Amino acid sequence: MNRVLHPRRTAACVLLALCALPLALWTPAARAHDLITAEAVERYLSRADNDLATVRGKAPPRVRAEAHYDLGRMLDEIRELLNRDVAMHGRVQGLATHLLLRELKGRGLEPVASAGSGRFPVPASHYVDALKLDADARAGDAAFRLLTGRFYDSFDADPTRSRLPWAELEEQIRLADRLASRKPPHPEQEEIEFVAALQHVQAAGLASDRARAADHLKRAQTAAAAFARRYPDSLRNAALETLTAAVKP
C-alpha cells in the first residue's frame, strides 16, 4: 500500500522516535557534529514517501522515471553524508542518522555499506529503473550519476584495477559511449569523457585474452589523445597519460 505522510505527521513521528531514545545520548555534544539533523530526517522521509507513491502508482512512465531519479538523487545526498561520517569518525554516528537509516530500511531504501571499504555505494537501482522508463531521464543526469558513481565505487586506490564484473564493465563502457555522444551534451561532458577513457584502461587490465586487452588499451589511448585535444588545459590529462601508460596488455 502506498504511504504518503503529511509533513506534520512525519515531523511528529521523528520527534517521538527521538524522544524514545535515552536522554543521556541526546546532548548538545552529541549533536554538535551530526551531519544529518532531525529536520533533515523529516524532509528526507516526506520526499521518499511521495516518490515511492509515484513509482508504485499508475503515472505515465516519464513521471515514474522522474520519481526514481529523485529517489536516486536523495539517496546519493544521504550516502555522501554517511561517507563523510565514515571518513571522519570511522563509522556512522548520530541519533537522527540512525533514525533515518531505520526508517529508510522500513521503506526498502536503506543504504548498505560495502563490506570491503565500509563506504556507501551509489544507489544504482533507482537510476537504472529511471533509465528503463525514460532513456534520457532528467536530461541524461540519471545516466551520468550511474556512470560516475559506479566508476568511482569500482576501485580503491588504483583506478586501473576495477572490481566490476566483466559484463558490468562492458555495460558501463556502452553507457559512457551513449552519454559522450548525447546531444545536447551533458554539462559534465569533460568528466564523462575522462571516465570513458579510464574504463577502457580498466578493461585492458581485466580482459581475459591479449587481443581484447590490446583493443581496449588502443581505445583508451585514442580516447586520451582526443581528450587532450578537446581539453588541453585540463588537469585530468596528466592522470590519463600516466594511467594509460601503466597498463600492459
Backbone as numpy.savetxt, mean C-alpha at the origin, in Angstrom:
# Nx Ny Nz CAx CAy CAz Cx Cy Cz
-25.03 -8.33 6.81 -25.88 -7.14 6.81 -25.00 -5.90 6.81
-25.31 -4.96 5.96 -24.54 -3.73 5.90 -24.74 -2.94 7.17
-23.64 -2.36 7.66 -23.72 -1.61 8.91 -23.14 -0.23 8.67
-23.99 0.78 8.76 -23.54 2.17 8.64 -23.89 2.87 9.94
-22.88 3.27 10.70 -23.11 3.89 11.99 -23.22 5.39 11.85
-24.16 5.97 12.58 -24.25 7.42 12.64 -23.00 7.93 13.36
-22.40 9.05 12.90 -21.17 9.54 13.52 -21.26 9.68 15.03
-22.41 10.17 15.56 -22.53 10.32 17.01 -22.52 8.97 17.70
-23.17 7.97 17.07 -23.19 6.64 17.67 -21.79 6.04 17.65
-21.06 6.27 16.55 -19.68 5.78 16.47 -18.84 6.40 17.57
-19.00 7.72 17.75 -18.23 8.43 18.79 -18.54 7.85 20.16
-19.81 7.55 20.41 -20.21 6.99 21.70 -19.56 5.62 21.91
-19.54 4.81 20.85 -18.93 3.48 20.95 -17.44 3.59 21.28
-16.77 4.54 20.61 -15.35 4.75 20.87 -15.13 5.16 22.31
-15.93 6.11 22.79 -15.78 6.60 24.15 -16.02 5.51 25.17
-17.07 4.70 24.96 -17.38 3.63 25.89 -16.26 2.60 25.92
-15.73 2.28 24.75 -14.66 1.28 24.69 -13.42 1.78 25.42
-13.11 3.07 25.23 -11.95 3.63 25.90 -12.15 3.68 27.41
-13.37 4.03 27.82 -13.66 4.10 29.26 -13.59 2.73 29.92
-13.83 1.68 29.13 -13.79 0.33 29.69 -12.37 -0.14 29.95
-11.38 0.56 29.40 -9.99 0.17 29.59 -9.50 0.65 30.95
-8.47 -0.01 31.50 -7.97 0.39 32.83 -7.58 1.85 32.86
-8.06 2.56 33.90 -7.84 3.99 33.99 -6.36 4.33 34.09
-5.60 3.48 34.72 -4.18 3.77 34.92 -3.44 3.87 33.60
-3.96 3.19 32.57 -3.29 3.21 31.27 -3.64 4.46 30.48
-4.76 5.10 30.81 -5.25 6.24 30.02 -4.76 7.53 30.67
-3.46 7.81 30.51 -2.82 8.95 31.14 -2.26 9.88 30.09
-2.00 11.17 30.45 -1.39 12.09 29.49 -0.09 11.56 28.93
0.71 10.89 29.78 1.99 10.36 29.29 1.77 9.28 28.24
0.74 8.44 28.46 0.46 7.38 27.49 -0.02 7.95 26.19
-0.78 9.07 26.27 -1.35 9.65 25.05 -0.36 10.52 24.30
0.72 10.93 24.97 1.57 11.98 24.42 2.10 11.66 23.04
2.44 10.39 22.80 3.09 10.04 21.55 2.22 9.13 20.68
0.96 8.98 21.02 0.08 8.15 20.21 -0.16 8.82 18.86
0.00 8.06 17.80 -0.17 8.60 16.46 -1.63 8.56 16.02
-2.43 7.69 16.64 -3.86 7.59 16.31 -4.66 7.98 17.54
-5.52 8.97 17.39 -6.32 9.48 18.50 -7.71 8.87 18.48
-8.45 9.09 19.58 -9.84 8.61 19.64 -10.68 9.27 18.55
-10.42 10.55 18.27 -11.17 11.25 17.22 -10.88 10.63 15.86
-9.62 10.23 15.63 -9.26 9.59 14.36 -9.94 8.23 14.24
-10.03 7.50 15.35 -10.73 6.21 15.33 -12.18 6.40 14.88
-12.82 7.41 15.42 -14.21 7.71 15.05 -14.34 7.96 13.55
-13.44 8.79 13.02 -13.49 9.11 11.59 -13.23 7.88 10.74
-12.21 7.10 11.12 -11.87 5.91 10.32 -13.01 4.90 10.30
-13.63 4.67 11.45 -14.70 3.66 11.50 -15.94 4.12 10.73
-16.28 5.38 10.83 -17.41 5.90 10.07 -17.16 5.76 8.58
-15.95 6.11 8.17 -15.57 6.00 6.75 -15.60 4.54 6.29
-15.06 3.65 7.12 -15.06 2.22 6.77 -16.47 1.69 6.62
-17.35 2.04 7.54 -18.72 1.53 7.47 -19.45 2.03 6.22
-19.25 3.28 5.87 -19.89 3.80 4.67 -19.37 3.12 3.41
-18.05 2.94 3.35 -17.46 2.28 2.17 -17.89 0.82 2.08
-17.92 0.13 3.22 -18.33 -1.28 3.21 -19.78 -1.42 2.76
-20.63 -0.50 3.20 -22.03 -0.55 2.77 -22.13 -0.41 1.26
-21.28 0.42 0.68 -21.30 0.63 -0.77 -20.79 -0.60 -1.51
-19.65 -1.15 -1.10 -19.08 -2.28 -1.85 -19.96 -3.53 -1.74
-20.75 -3.63 -0.65 -21.61 -4.80 -0.48 -23.00 -4.57 -1.06
-23.25 -3.37 -1.52 -24.56 -3.04 -2.06 -24.65 -3.28 -3.56
-25.61 -2.62 -4.18 -25.90 -2.84 -5.60 -25.63 -1.59 -6.43
-24.73 -0.78 -5.97 -24.37 0.42 -6.72 -23.66 0.03 -8.02
-23.62 0.91 -9.01 -22.90 0.62 -10.25 -21.43 0.28 -9.98
-20.81 -0.52 -10.87 -19.42 -0.95 -10.65 -18.45 0.19 -10.37
-18.61 1.31 -11.08 -17.67 2.41 -10.89 -17.81 3.00 -9.47
-19.03 3.01 -8.93 -19.24 3.53 -7.58 -18.64 2.58 -6.54
-18.82 1.27 -6.76 -18.22 0.30 -5.84 -16.70 0.31 -5.94
-16.18 0.54 -7.15 -14.73 0.66 -7.32 -14.19 1.83 -6.52
-14.92 2.94 -6.54 -14.51 4.12 -5.79 -14.47 3.82 -4.29
-15.45 3.04 -3.80 -15.48 2.70 -2.38 -14.30 1.78 -2.02
-13.99 0.80 -2.89 -12.82 -0.04 -2.64 -11.55 0.80 -2.63
-11.45 1.72 -3.58 -10.28 2.60 -3.65 -10.17 3.42 -2.36
-11.29 3.93 -1.87 -11.26 4.74 -0.65 -10.86 3.90 0.55
-11.34 2.65 0.61 -10.91 1.76 1.69 -9.40 1.53 1.63
-8.90 1.33 0.41 -7.46 1.15 0.26 -6.69 2.36 0.73
-7.14 3.56 0.35 -6.47 4.79 0.78 -6.50 4.93 2.30
-7.65 4.64 2.90 -7.77 4.74 4.35 -6.83 3.76 5.04
-6.83 2.51 4.59 -5.97 1.50 5.21 -4.50 1.80 4.95
-4.19 2.41 3.81 -2.82 2.85 3.54 -2.39 3.90 4.56
-3.28 4.83 4.85 -2.98 5.88 5.82 -2.75 5.29 7.20
-3.61 4.33 7.57 -3.48 3.69 8.87 -2.18 2.89 8.95
-1.85 2.17 7.90 -0.65 1.34 7.95 0.62 2.19 8.01
0.60 3.36 7.40 1.75 4.26 7.52 1.95 4.69 8.97
0.84 4.97 9.66 0.94 5.33 11.07 1.40 4.14 11.92
0.89 2.95 11.60 1.32 1.76 12.33 2.81 1.49 12.11
3.26 1.66 10.87 4.67 1.41 10.57 5.58 2.44 11.24
5.08 3.67 11.38 5.85 4.68 12.14 5.97 4.26 13.60
4.88 3.72 14.15 4.90 3.23 15.53 5.95 2.12 15.67
5.94 1.19 14.74 6.89 0.07 14.77 8.32 0.59 14.66
8.54 1.57 13.76 9.88 2.12 13.58 10.36 2.84 14.83
9.46 3.56 15.50 9.85 4.35 16.67 9.93 3.53 17.96
9.01 2.56 18.10 8.89 1.87 19.39 9.08 0.35 19.29
9.21 -0.17 18.08 9.37 -1.61 17.92 8.07 -2.38 17.96
6.96 -1.69 18.17 5.65 -2.34 18.24 4.57 -1.27 18.09
3.35 -1.74 17.87 2.21 -0.84 17.83 1.81 -0.53 19.26
1.54 0.75 19.54 1.14 1.10 20.90 0.04 2.16 20.86
-0.57 2.37 22.00 -1.64 3.36 22.11 -2.99 2.69 22.23
-3.78 3.14 23.20 -5.09 2.55 23.44 -6.03 2.75 22.26
-6.03 3.96 21.71 -6.90 4.22 20.56 -6.49 3.36 19.36
-5.18 3.16 19.18 -4.69 2.34 18.07 -5.18 0.91 18.22
-5.07 0.36 19.41 -5.52 -1.03 19.62 -7.03 -1.14 19.49
-7.74 -0.13 19.92 -9.19 -0.13 19.72 -9.52 -0.13 18.23
-8.82 0.70 17.47 -9.06 0.76 16.03 -8.78 -0.60 15.38
-7.69 -1.23 15.74 -7.35 -2.53 15.15 -8.42 -3.57 15.50
-8.92 -3.52 16.72 -9.97 -4.46 17.13 -11.25 -4.24 16.32
-11.63 -2.97 16.15 -12.84 -2.66 15.39 -12.68 -2.99 13.91
-11.51 -2.74 13.36 -11.26 -3.09 11.95 -11.30 -4.60 11.76
-10.78 -5.34 12.72 -10.83 -6.81 12.63 -12.28 -7.29 12.59
-13.13 -6.69 13.38 -14.54 -7.06 13.37 -15.22 -6.79 12.04
-14.65 -5.89 11.25 -15.20 -5.56 9.94 -14.47 -6.27 8.80
-13.53 -7.15 9.16 -12.75 -7.85 8.15 -11.71 -6.98 7.48
-11.27 -5.92 8.16 -10.35 -4.95 7.56 -9.03 -4.84 8.33
-8.79 -5.71 9.28 -7.62 -5.55 10.15 -6.31 -5.64 9.37
-5.43 -4.62 9.48 -4.09 -4.74 8.89 -3.31 -5.82 9.64
-2.57 -6.63 8.91 -1.78 -7.71 9.51 -0.32 -7.49 9.18
0.52 -7.47 10.22 1.95 -7.21 10.01 2.62 -8.40 9.34
3.64 -8.11 8.56 4.44 -9.16 7.94 5.21 -9.91 9.02
5.21 -11.24 8.92 5.91 -12.05 9.92 7.41 -11.79 9.90
7.95 -11.47 8.72 9.39 -11.26 8.62 9.85 -9.92 9.14
9.23 -8.84 8.66 9.70 -7.49 8.98 8.96 -6.85 10.16
7.77 -7.34 10.47 6.95 -6.71 11.49 6.23 -5.47 11.01
6.45 -5.12 9.74 5.80 -3.95 9.16 4.48 -4.35 8.50
3.63 -3.36 8.28 2.31 -3.61 7.70 2.37 -3.34 6.20
1.96 -4.32 5.38 2.06 -4.17 3.93 0.90 -3.39 3.33
1.03 -3.08 2.04 0.00 -2.35 1.31 -1.32 -3.13 1.35
-2.46 -2.46 1.52 -3.77 -3.15 1.50 -4.15 -3.51 0.07
-3.45 -4.46 -0.50 -3.54 -4.75 -1.94 -4.93 -5.16 -2.39
-5.65 -5.92 -1.55 -6.91 -6.51 -2.01 -7.93 -5.45 -2.42
-7.97 -4.33 -1.73 -8.96 -3.30 -2.08 -8.59 -2.58 -3.37
-7.31 -2.39 -3.62 -6.90 -1.82 -4.90 -7.17 -2.80 -6.04
-6.91 -4.08 -5.79 -7.19 -5.11 -6.80 -8.68 -5.15 -7.12
-9.52 -5.12 -6.08 -10.97 -5.16 -6.30 -11.45 -3.90 -7.02
-10.85 -2.75 -6.69 -11.22 -1.51 -7.38 -10.91 -1.61 -8.87
-9.75 -2.19 -9.20 -9.33 -2.30 -10.60 -10.16 -3.32 -11.36
-10.65 -4.34 -10.66 -11.53 -5.32 -11.32 -12.84 -4.66 -11.75
-13.30 -3.72 -10.94 -14.57 -3.05 -11.24 -14.39 -1.86 -12.18
-13.21 -1.25 -12.13 -12.93 -0.07 -12.96 -11.43 -0.04 -13.21
-11.00 -0.39 -14.42 -9.58 -0.52 -14.74 -8.81 0.78 -14.57
-9.52 1.91 -14.47 -8.85 3.20 -14.31 -9.31 3.88 -13.01
-9.51 3.04 -11.98 -10.06 3.55 -10.71 -9.29 4.76 -10.22
-10.07 5.83 -9.91 -9.58 7.13 -9.48 -8.36 7.54 -10.33
-8.60 7.56 -11.63 -7.62 8.08 -12.60 -6.26 7.38 -12.49
-6.29 6.06 -12.33 -5.06 5.29 -12.31 -4.36 5.23 -10.97
-4.89 5.90 -9.96 -4.18 5.96 -8.68 -4.25 4.63 -7.93
-5.33 3.87 -8.11 -5.40 2.55 -7.47 -4.26 1.67 -7.99
-4.04 1.70 -9.30 -2.96 0.91 -9.89 -1.60 1.40 -9.42
-1.44 2.71 -9.33 -0.16 3.27 -8.87 0.14 2.82 -7.44
-0.83 2.91 -6.56 -0.60 2.55 -5.17 -0.39 1.06 -5.00
-1.06 0.25 -5.82 -0.82 -1.19 -5.79 0.60 -1.49 -6.28
0.99 -0.88 -7.38 2.32 -1.11 -7.95 3.42 -0.74 -6.96
3.41 0.49 -6.48 4.49 0.95 -5.63 4.45 0.30 -4.25
3.24 0.08 -3.72 3.14 -0.57 -2.41 3.73 -1.97 -2.43
3.34 -2.76 -3.44 3.87 -4.12 -3.54 5.37 -4.12 -3.80
5.82 -3.17 -4.61 7.26 -3.11 -4.91 8.06 -2.85 -3.63
7.72 -1.81 -2.88 8.50 -1.48 -1.69 8.31 -2.49 -0.57
7.22 -3.24 -0.60 7.03 -4.32 0.36 7.81 -5.58 -0.02
8.32 -5.62 -1.25 8.88 -6.87 -1.79 10.33 -7.12 -1.39
10.98 -6.17 -0.74 12.38 -6.37 -0.37 12.65 -5.68 0.96
13.80 -6.02 1.56 14.22 -5.39 2.80 15.29 -4.34 2.50
16.54 -4.75 2.40 17.62 -3.79 2.16 18.05 -3.73 0.71
17.91 -4.85 0.00 18.42 -4.94 -1.37 17.27 -4.94 -2.36
17.07 -3.85 -3.12 15.93 -3.78 -4.07 16.02 -4.78 -5.21
17.21 -5.37 -5.43 17.33 -6.34 -6.53 16.81 -7.72 -6.14
16.56 -7.93 -4.87 16.13 -9.25 -4.39 14.67 -9.18 -3.94
13.78 -9.64 -4.79 12.35 -9.57 -4.52 11.86 -10.84 -3.82
10.95 -10.66 -2.87 10.29 -11.80 -2.23 9.04 -12.24 -2.97
8.64 -11.50 -4.00 7.41 -11.83 -4.70 7.55 -13.14 -5.46
6.50 -13.96 -5.49 6.51 -15.13 -6.37 6.64 -14.67 -7.83
7.19 -15.53 -8.67 7.45 -15.15 -10.06 6.18 -14.66 -10.77
5.07 -15.36 -10.59 3.84 -14.97 -11.27 3.38 -13.58 -10.83
3.55 -13.26 -9.55 3.14 -11.95 -9.05 4.08 -10.86 -9.55
5.37 -11.17 -9.66 6.31 -10.21 -10.21 6.00 -9.92 -11.67
5.64 -10.94 -12.42 5.25 -10.73 -13.82 4.01 -9.84 -13.91
3.04 -10.06 -13.02 1.85 -9.22 -13.02 2.21 -7.78 -12.66
3.14 -7.60 -11.75 3.61 -6.27 -11.40 4.24 -5.57 -12.62
5.01 -6.32 -13.38 5.65 -5.75 -14.58 4.60 -5.33 -15.59
3.58 -6.15 -15.77 2.50 -5.80 -16.71 1.75 -4.55 -16.21
1.52 -4.49 -14.90 0.84 -3.34 -14.32 1.67 -2.06 -14.54
2.97 -2.16 -14.35 3.85 -1.00 -14.57 3.82 -0.56 -16.03
3.81 -1.51 -16.93 3.77 -1.18 -18.37 2.48 -0.44 -18.71
1.36 -0.93 -18.15 0.08 -0.26 -18.43 0.06 1.16 -17.86
0.59 1.30 -16.65 0.61 2.62 -16.03 1.55 3.58 -16.76
2.70 3.07 -17.20 3.68 3.93 -17.87 3.14 4.48 -19.19
2.25 3.73 -19.84 1.71 4.17 -21.13 0.35 4.85 -21.00
-0.10 5.07 -19.77 -1.42 5.67 -19.55 -1.47 7.11 -20.08
-2.60 7.44 -20.70 -2.84 8.80 -21.18 -4.15 9.32 -20.57
-4.12 10.48 -19.92 -2.93 11.26 -19.57 -2.09 10.54 -18.53
-0.80 10.85 -18.45 0.06 10.14 -17.51 -0.31 10.44 -16.07
-0.01 9.50 -15.21 -0.21 9.70 -13.77 0.75 10.78 -13.29
0.35 11.58 -12.29 1.24 12.63 -11.78 2.59 12.10 -11.28
2.63 10.84 -10.87 3.88 10.25 -10.37 4.54 9.39 -11.45
4.55 9.88 -12.67 5.09 9.12 -13.79 6.57 8.76 -13.58
7.34 9.66 -13.03 8.76 9.36 -12.79 8.92 8.17 -11.86
8.14 8.14 -10.79 8.20 7.02 -9.85 7.77 5.73 -10.52
6.75 5.79 -11.36 6.27 4.60 -12.06 7.38 4.03 -12.94
8.04 4.87 -13.71 9.09 4.39 -14.62 10.31 3.89 -13.84
10.59 4.49 -12.71 11.68 4.03 -11.84 11.38 2.62 -11.33
10.19 2.42 -10.80 9.79 1.10 -10.30 9.76 0.08 -11.43
9.26 0.49 -12.59 9.20 -0.43 -13.73 10.58 -0.96 -14.09
11.57 -0.08 -14.13 12.93 -0.50 -14.46 13.49 -1.45 -13.39
13.26 -1.12 -12.12 13.80 -1.95 -11.05 13.12 -3.31 -10.97
11.88 -3.39 -11.39 11.22 -4.70 -11.39 11.84 -5.62 -12.43
12.32 -5.07 -13.54 13.05 -5.89 -14.50 14.40 -6.34 -13.90
15.02 -5.48 -13.10 16.23 -5.87 -12.39 15.93 -7.04 -11.44
14.82 -6.93 -10.71 14.42 -8.02 -9.81 14.17 -9.31 -10.59
13.48 -9.17 -11.73 13.16 -10.35 -12.54 14.43 -10.99 -13.08
15.43 -10.18 -13.43 16.70 -10.72 -13.92 17.38 -11.57 -12.85
17.26 -11.16 -11.60 17.86 -11.92 -10.52 17.05 -13.12 -10.09
15.76 -13.12 -10.40 14.86 -14.18 -9.93 14.56 -15.22 -11.01
14.82 -14.90 -12.27 14.45 -15.79 -13.38 15.11 -17.16 -13.24
14.39 -18.17 -13.71 14.85 -19.54 -13.52 15.84 -20.00 -14.59
15.98 -19.27 -15.68 16.94 -19.66 -16.71 17.69 -18.43 -17.23
18.86 -18.68 -17.82 19.74 -17.60 -18.24 19.12 -16.71 -19.32
18.41 -17.33 -20.26 17.84 -16.55 -21.37 16.82 -15.55 -20.86
15.97 -16.00 -19.96 14.95 -15.11 -19.41 15.59 -14.03 -18.55
16.60 -14.39 -17.78 17.31 -13.42 -16.95 17.97 -12.36 -17.83
18.62 -12.80 -18.90 19.30 -11.87 -19.80 18.31 -10.92 -20.46
17.13 -11.43 -20.81 16.10 -10.60 -21.44 15.64 -9.50 -20.48
15.40 -9.88 -19.23 14.95 -8.87 -18.25 16.06 -7.87 -17.93
17.30 -8.33 -17.90 18.39 -7.40 -17.66 18.51 -6.40 -18.80
18.36 -6.87 -20.03 18.40 -5.98 -21.19 17.26 -4.96 -21.12
16.06 -5.43 -20.74 14.91 -4.52 -20.62 15.14 -3.51 -19.49
15.79 -3.95 -18.41 16.11 -3.02 -17.32 17.09 -1.95 -17.79
18.10 -2.36 -18.56 19.09 -1.41 -19.07 18.45 -0.42 -20.03
17.57 -0.93 -20.90 16.87 -0.05 -21.85 15.99 0.94 -21.10
15.28 0.45 -20.09 14.41 1.32 -19.30 15.22 2.35 -18.53
16.37 1.95 -18.00 17.22 2.89 -17.25 17.76 3.99 -18.17
18.15 3.61 -19.39 18.66 4.60 -20.34 17.56 5.58 -20.74
16.35 5.06 -20.97 15.22 5.93 -21.32 14.88 6.86 -20.15
14.96 6.33 -18.94 14.69 7.14 -17.75 15.69 8.30 -17.66
16.97 8.00 -17.90 18.00 9.03 -17.82 17.78 10.13 -18.86
17.29 9.76 -20.03 17.01 10.77 -21.06 15.82 11.64 -20.67
14.78 11.01 -20.09 13.58 11.77 -19.74 13.75 12.60 -18.48
14.53 12.07 -17.54 14.69 12.75 -16.25 16.19 12.93 -15.95
16.90 13.71 -16.72 18.36 13.81 -16.57 18.81 14.34 -15.21
17.95 15.09 -14.52 18.33 15.66 -13.23 17.84 14.85 -12.04
17.24 13.70 -12.31 16.68 12.90 -11.22 17.77 12.21 -10.42
17.63 12.24 -9.10 18.57 11.54 -8.22 18.43 10.03 -8.36
17.32 9.58 -8.95 17.12 8.13 -9.11 18.05 7.52 -10.16
18.64 8.34 -11.02 19.50 7.81 -12.07 20.69 7.04 -11.50
21.30 7.56 -10.45 22.45 6.89 -9.84 22.04 5.52 -9.29
20.86 5.46 -8.66 20.38 4.19 -8.12 20.13 3.19 -9.24
19.50 3.63 -10.32 19.23 2.72 -11.43 20.53 2.20 -12.04
21.49 3.09 -12.23 22.78 2.68 -12.82 23.48 1.65 -11.94
23.51 1.91 -10.64 24.19 1.00 -9.71 23.50 -0.34 -9.62
22.17 -0.32 -9.48 21.43 -1.57 -9.29 21.39 -2.40 -10.57
21.31 -1.75 -11.71 21.30 -2.47 -12.98 22.65 -3.15 -13.20
23.73 -2.47 -12.82 25.06 -3.05 -13.00 25.34 -4.18 -12.01
24.58 -4.22 -10.91 24.85 -5.22 -9.87 24.35 -6.61 -10.23
23.45 -6.71 -11.23 22.84 -8.00 -11.56 23.57 -8.64 -12.72
23.94 -9.89 -12.56 24.58 -10.66 -13.62 23.68 -11.84 -13.98
23.22 -11.91 -15.24 22.31 -13.00 -15.63 23.02 -14.36 -15.64
